Tab-separated table of C-alpha atoms in Angstrom:
chain	number	residue	atom	x	y	z
X	1	UNK	CA	-45.259	-14.127	-103.213
X	2	UNK	CA	-43.897	-13.130	-106.673
X	3	UNK	CA	-42.462	-9.840	-105.283
X	4	UNK	CA	-40.680	-11.901	-102.567
X	5	UNK	CA	-39.445	-14.771	-104.660
X	6	UNK	CA	-36.077	-13.281	-105.344
X	7	UNK	CA	-35.558	-12.454	-101.663
X	8	UNK	CA	-36.678	-15.974	-100.663
X	9	UNK	CA	-34.395	-17.635	-103.103
X	10	UNK	CA	-31.411	-15.426	-102.030
X	11	UNK	CA	-32.081	-16.335	-98.371
X	12	UNK	CA	-32.471	-20.048	-98.998
X	13	UNK	CA	-29.214	-19.941	-101.040
X	14	UNK	CA	-27.453	-18.015	-98.387
X	15	UNK	CA	-28.489	-20.281	-95.394
X	16	UNK	CA	-28.756	-23.742	-96.860
X	17	UNK	CA	-24.998	-24.553	-96.475
X	18	UNK	CA	-25.019	-23.449	-92.853
X	19	UNK	CA	-27.752	-26.013	-92.111
X	20	UNK	CA	-26.384	-28.818	-94.326
X	21	UNK	CA	-29.240	-28.623	-96.895
X	22	UNK	CA	-26.641	-29.175	-99.503
X	23	UNK	CA	-27.998	-31.886	-101.871
X	24	UNK	CA	-30.796	-31.677	-104.428
X	25	UNK	CA	-32.780	-34.304	-102.435
X	26	UNK	CA	-32.436	-32.391	-99.193
X	27	UNK	CA	-33.468	-29.247	-100.796
X	28	UNK	CA	-36.402	-30.837	-102.492
X	29	UNK	CA	-37.720	-32.017	-99.181
X	30	UNK	CA	-37.155	-28.716	-97.483
X	31	UNK	CA	-38.871	-26.888	-100.249
X	32	UNK	CA	-41.778	-29.261	-100.399
X	33	UNK	CA	-42.552	-29.043	-96.658
X	34	UNK	CA	-42.030	-25.276	-96.710
X	35	UNK	CA	-44.379	-24.941	-99.640
X	36	UNK	CA	-46.979	-26.815	-97.809
X	37	UNK	CA	-46.577	-24.978	-94.543
X	38	UNK	CA	-46.835	-21.644	-96.197
X	39	UNK	CA	-49.605	-22.358	-98.596
X	40	UNK	CA	-47.252	-22.154	-101.633
X	41	UNK	CA	-44.769	-19.647	-100.001
X	42	UNK	CA	-47.657	-17.097	-99.634
X	43	UNK	CA	-48.258	-17.008	-95.851
X	44	UNK	CA	-45.316	-16.618	-93.382
X	45	UNK	CA	-47.725	-16.505	-90.418
X	46	UNK	CA	-50.287	-19.154	-89.598
X	47	UNK	CA	-53.786	-18.155	-90.505
X	48	UNK	CA	-55.409	-19.325	-87.258
X	49	UNK	CA	-55.235	-17.031	-84.317
X	50	UNK	CA	-53.111	-19.354	-82.192
X	51	UNK	CA	-55.721	-19.409	-79.383
X	52	UNK	CA	-55.934	-23.271	-79.864
X	53	UNK	CA	-52.277	-23.517	-78.606
X	54	UNK	CA	-53.010	-21.550	-75.371
X	55	UNK	CA	-51.672	-23.372	-72.279
X	56	UNK	CA	-50.345	-26.233	-74.601
X	57	UNK	CA	-47.607	-27.697	-72.415
X	58	UNK	CA	-46.008	-29.672	-75.297
X	59	UNK	CA	-45.385	-26.376	-77.025
X	60	UNK	CA	-44.150	-24.823	-73.787
X	61	UNK	CA	-46.981	-22.369	-73.793
X	62	UNK	CA	-47.016	-21.595	-70.012
X	63	UNK	CA	-48.164	-18.019	-69.903
X	64	UNK	CA	-51.353	-16.370	-70.757
X	65	UNK	CA	-51.312	-15.256	-74.382
X	66	UNK	CA	-48.438	-17.615	-75.395
X	67	UNK	CA	-50.700	-19.352	-77.982
X	68	UNK	CA	-51.358	-16.141	-79.918
X	69	UNK	CA	-47.937	-14.684	-79.410
X	70	UNK	CA	-45.972	-17.787	-80.424
X	71	UNK	CA	-48.214	-19.111	-83.158
X	72	UNK	CA	-46.717	-20.583	-86.340
X	73	UNK	CA	-44.357	-18.366	-88.276
X	74	UNK	CA	-41.595	-18.709	-90.958
X	75	UNK	CA	-41.289	-21.318	-93.729
X	76	UNK	CA	-41.955	-24.265	-91.335
X	77	UNK	CA	-44.354	-22.369	-89.074
X	78	UNK	CA	-42.215	-22.579	-85.962
X	79	UNK	CA	-44.873	-22.769	-83.163
X	80	UNK	CA	-44.866	-22.390	-79.341
X	81	UNK	CA	-42.822	-20.671	-76.652
X	82	UNK	CA	-40.499	-23.702	-76.254
X	83	UNK	CA	-39.587	-23.757	-80.037
X	84	UNK	CA	-39.228	-19.847	-80.066
X	85	UNK	CA	-37.025	-19.912	-76.947
X	86	UNK	CA	-34.802	-22.757	-78.370
X	87	UNK	CA	-34.255	-20.817	-81.661
X	88	UNK	CA	-33.767	-17.493	-79.745
X	89	UNK	CA	-31.017	-19.230	-77.640
X	90	UNK	CA	-29.210	-20.635	-80.746
X	91	UNK	CA	-26.345	-18.891	-82.236
X	92	UNK	CA	-28.401	-18.332	-85.339
X	93	UNK	CA	-30.950	-15.884	-83.949
X	94	UNK	CA	-30.029	-12.215	-83.731
X	95	UNK	CA	-31.944	-9.856	-81.519
X	96	UNK	CA	-34.690	-10.256	-78.864
X	97	UNK	CA	-37.004	-12.690	-80.594
X	98	UNK	CA	-39.107	-13.240	-77.561
X	99	UNK	CA	-40.120	-9.640	-77.597
X	100	UNK	CA	-40.559	-9.592	-81.347
X	101	UNK	CA	-41.920	-12.939	-82.468
X	102	UNK	CA	-43.168	-11.432	-85.657
X	103	UNK	CA	-39.547	-11.381	-86.871
X	104	UNK	CA	-40.001	-14.888	-87.861
X	105	UNK	CA	-42.505	-13.958	-90.496
X	106	UNK	CA	-39.910	-11.785	-92.220
X	107	UNK	CA	-36.579	-12.329	-93.981
X	108	UNK	CA	-34.148	-13.571	-92.965
X	109	UNK	CA	-35.881	-14.996	-89.880
X	110	UNK	CA	-38.490	-16.939	-91.837
X	111	UNK	CA	-35.850	-18.879	-93.708
X	112	UNK	CA	-33.183	-19.129	-90.974
X	113	UNK	CA	-35.667	-20.353	-88.192
X	114	UNK	CA	-37.010	-23.026	-90.619
X	115	UNK	CA	-33.613	-24.265	-91.639
X	116	UNK	CA	-32.497	-24.307	-87.973
X	117	UNK	CA	-35.582	-26.373	-87.048
X	118	UNK	CA	-34.921	-28.680	-89.976
X	119	UNK	CA	-31.198	-29.139	-88.826
X	120	UNK	CA	-32.114	-29.365	-85.139
X	121	UNK	CA	-34.562	-32.176	-85.713
X	122	UNK	CA	-32.108	-34.080	-87.864
X	123	UNK	CA	-34.214	-33.974	-91.098
X	124	UNK	CA	-31.286	-34.002	-93.444
X	125	UNK	CA	-30.829	-37.665	-92.630
X	126	UNK	CA	-34.507	-38.460	-93.343
X	127	UNK	CA	-34.263	-36.525	-96.559
X	128	UNK	CA	-31.209	-38.605	-97.604
X	129	UNK	CA	-33.502	-41.697	-97.165
X	130	UNK	CA	-36.169	-39.882	-99.169
X	131	UNK	CA	-38.469	-40.479	-96.071
X	132	UNK	CA	-41.283	-38.000	-96.517
X	133	UNK	CA	-43.331	-39.630	-93.739
X	134	UNK	CA	-40.767	-39.123	-91.039
X	135	UNK	CA	-40.080	-35.515	-92.145
X	136	UNK	CA	-43.788	-34.701	-92.180
X	137	UNK	CA	-44.322	-36.134	-88.647
X	138	UNK	CA	-41.338	-34.215	-87.166
X	139	UNK	CA	-42.523	-30.892	-88.772
X	140	UNK	CA	-46.213	-31.347	-88.337
X	141	UNK	CA	-46.668	-33.776	-85.387
X	142	UNK	CA	-48.756	-35.889	-87.636
X	143	UNK	CA	-49.522	-36.414	-91.303
X	144	UNK	CA	-51.826	-33.392	-91.942
X	145	UNK	CA	-51.772	-32.493	-95.655
X	146	UNK	CA	-49.605	-35.492	-96.500
X	147	UNK	CA	-50.825	-35.885	-100.046
X	148	UNK	CA	-50.203	-32.280	-100.771
X	149	UNK	CA	-46.608	-32.470	-99.267
X	150	UNK	CA	-45.973	-35.509	-101.546
X	151	UNK	CA	-47.273	-33.490	-104.569
X	152	UNK	CA	-44.870	-30.602	-103.684
X	153	UNK	CA	-42.085	-33.109	-103.240
X	154	UNK	CA	-42.693	-34.571	-106.742
X	155	UNK	CA	-42.691	-31.000	-108.210
X	156	UNK	CA	-39.550	-30.030	-106.252
X	157	UNK	CA	-37.744	-33.152	-107.426
X	158	UNK	CA	-38.754	-32.420	-110.982
X	159	UNK	CA	-37.637	-28.904	-110.881
X	160	UNK	CA	-34.308	-30.023	-109.382
X	161	UNK	CA	-33.984	-32.834	-111.853
X	162	UNK	CA	-33.951	-35.632	-109.289
């Protein structure tokens, strides 16, 4: 990650205002969730193969191979055909993401897709309330890794002097 730290910081700085991540508290929550999802900003692609998501209707995986093709990628591990399609249809996605889903594991897609997801799910409001539980549920669908997410949040708040 060290070799990508400057690029990551530049992309976050570039896109944060577009998606309203404009206060230290919002940024702390975004960074904490991103740090957890990427194992400390190391992995931009989910470690699992994605086979577990095959034919998962909630994720919109309706075609053979969707689970693997649309597994988690980016800072918030965007997952599933439905999420990829929604981002691809947004004004923020450039190019044919559905044919090149691996773009979300690279810059700027890794950052932009995560910030879009954050904004699209209304997470700035939850961050303003300092509501890590709601944010975690909307990103993860549950509370997986909740203690680590709270640890990352404490660290981010400290770094941002909150």
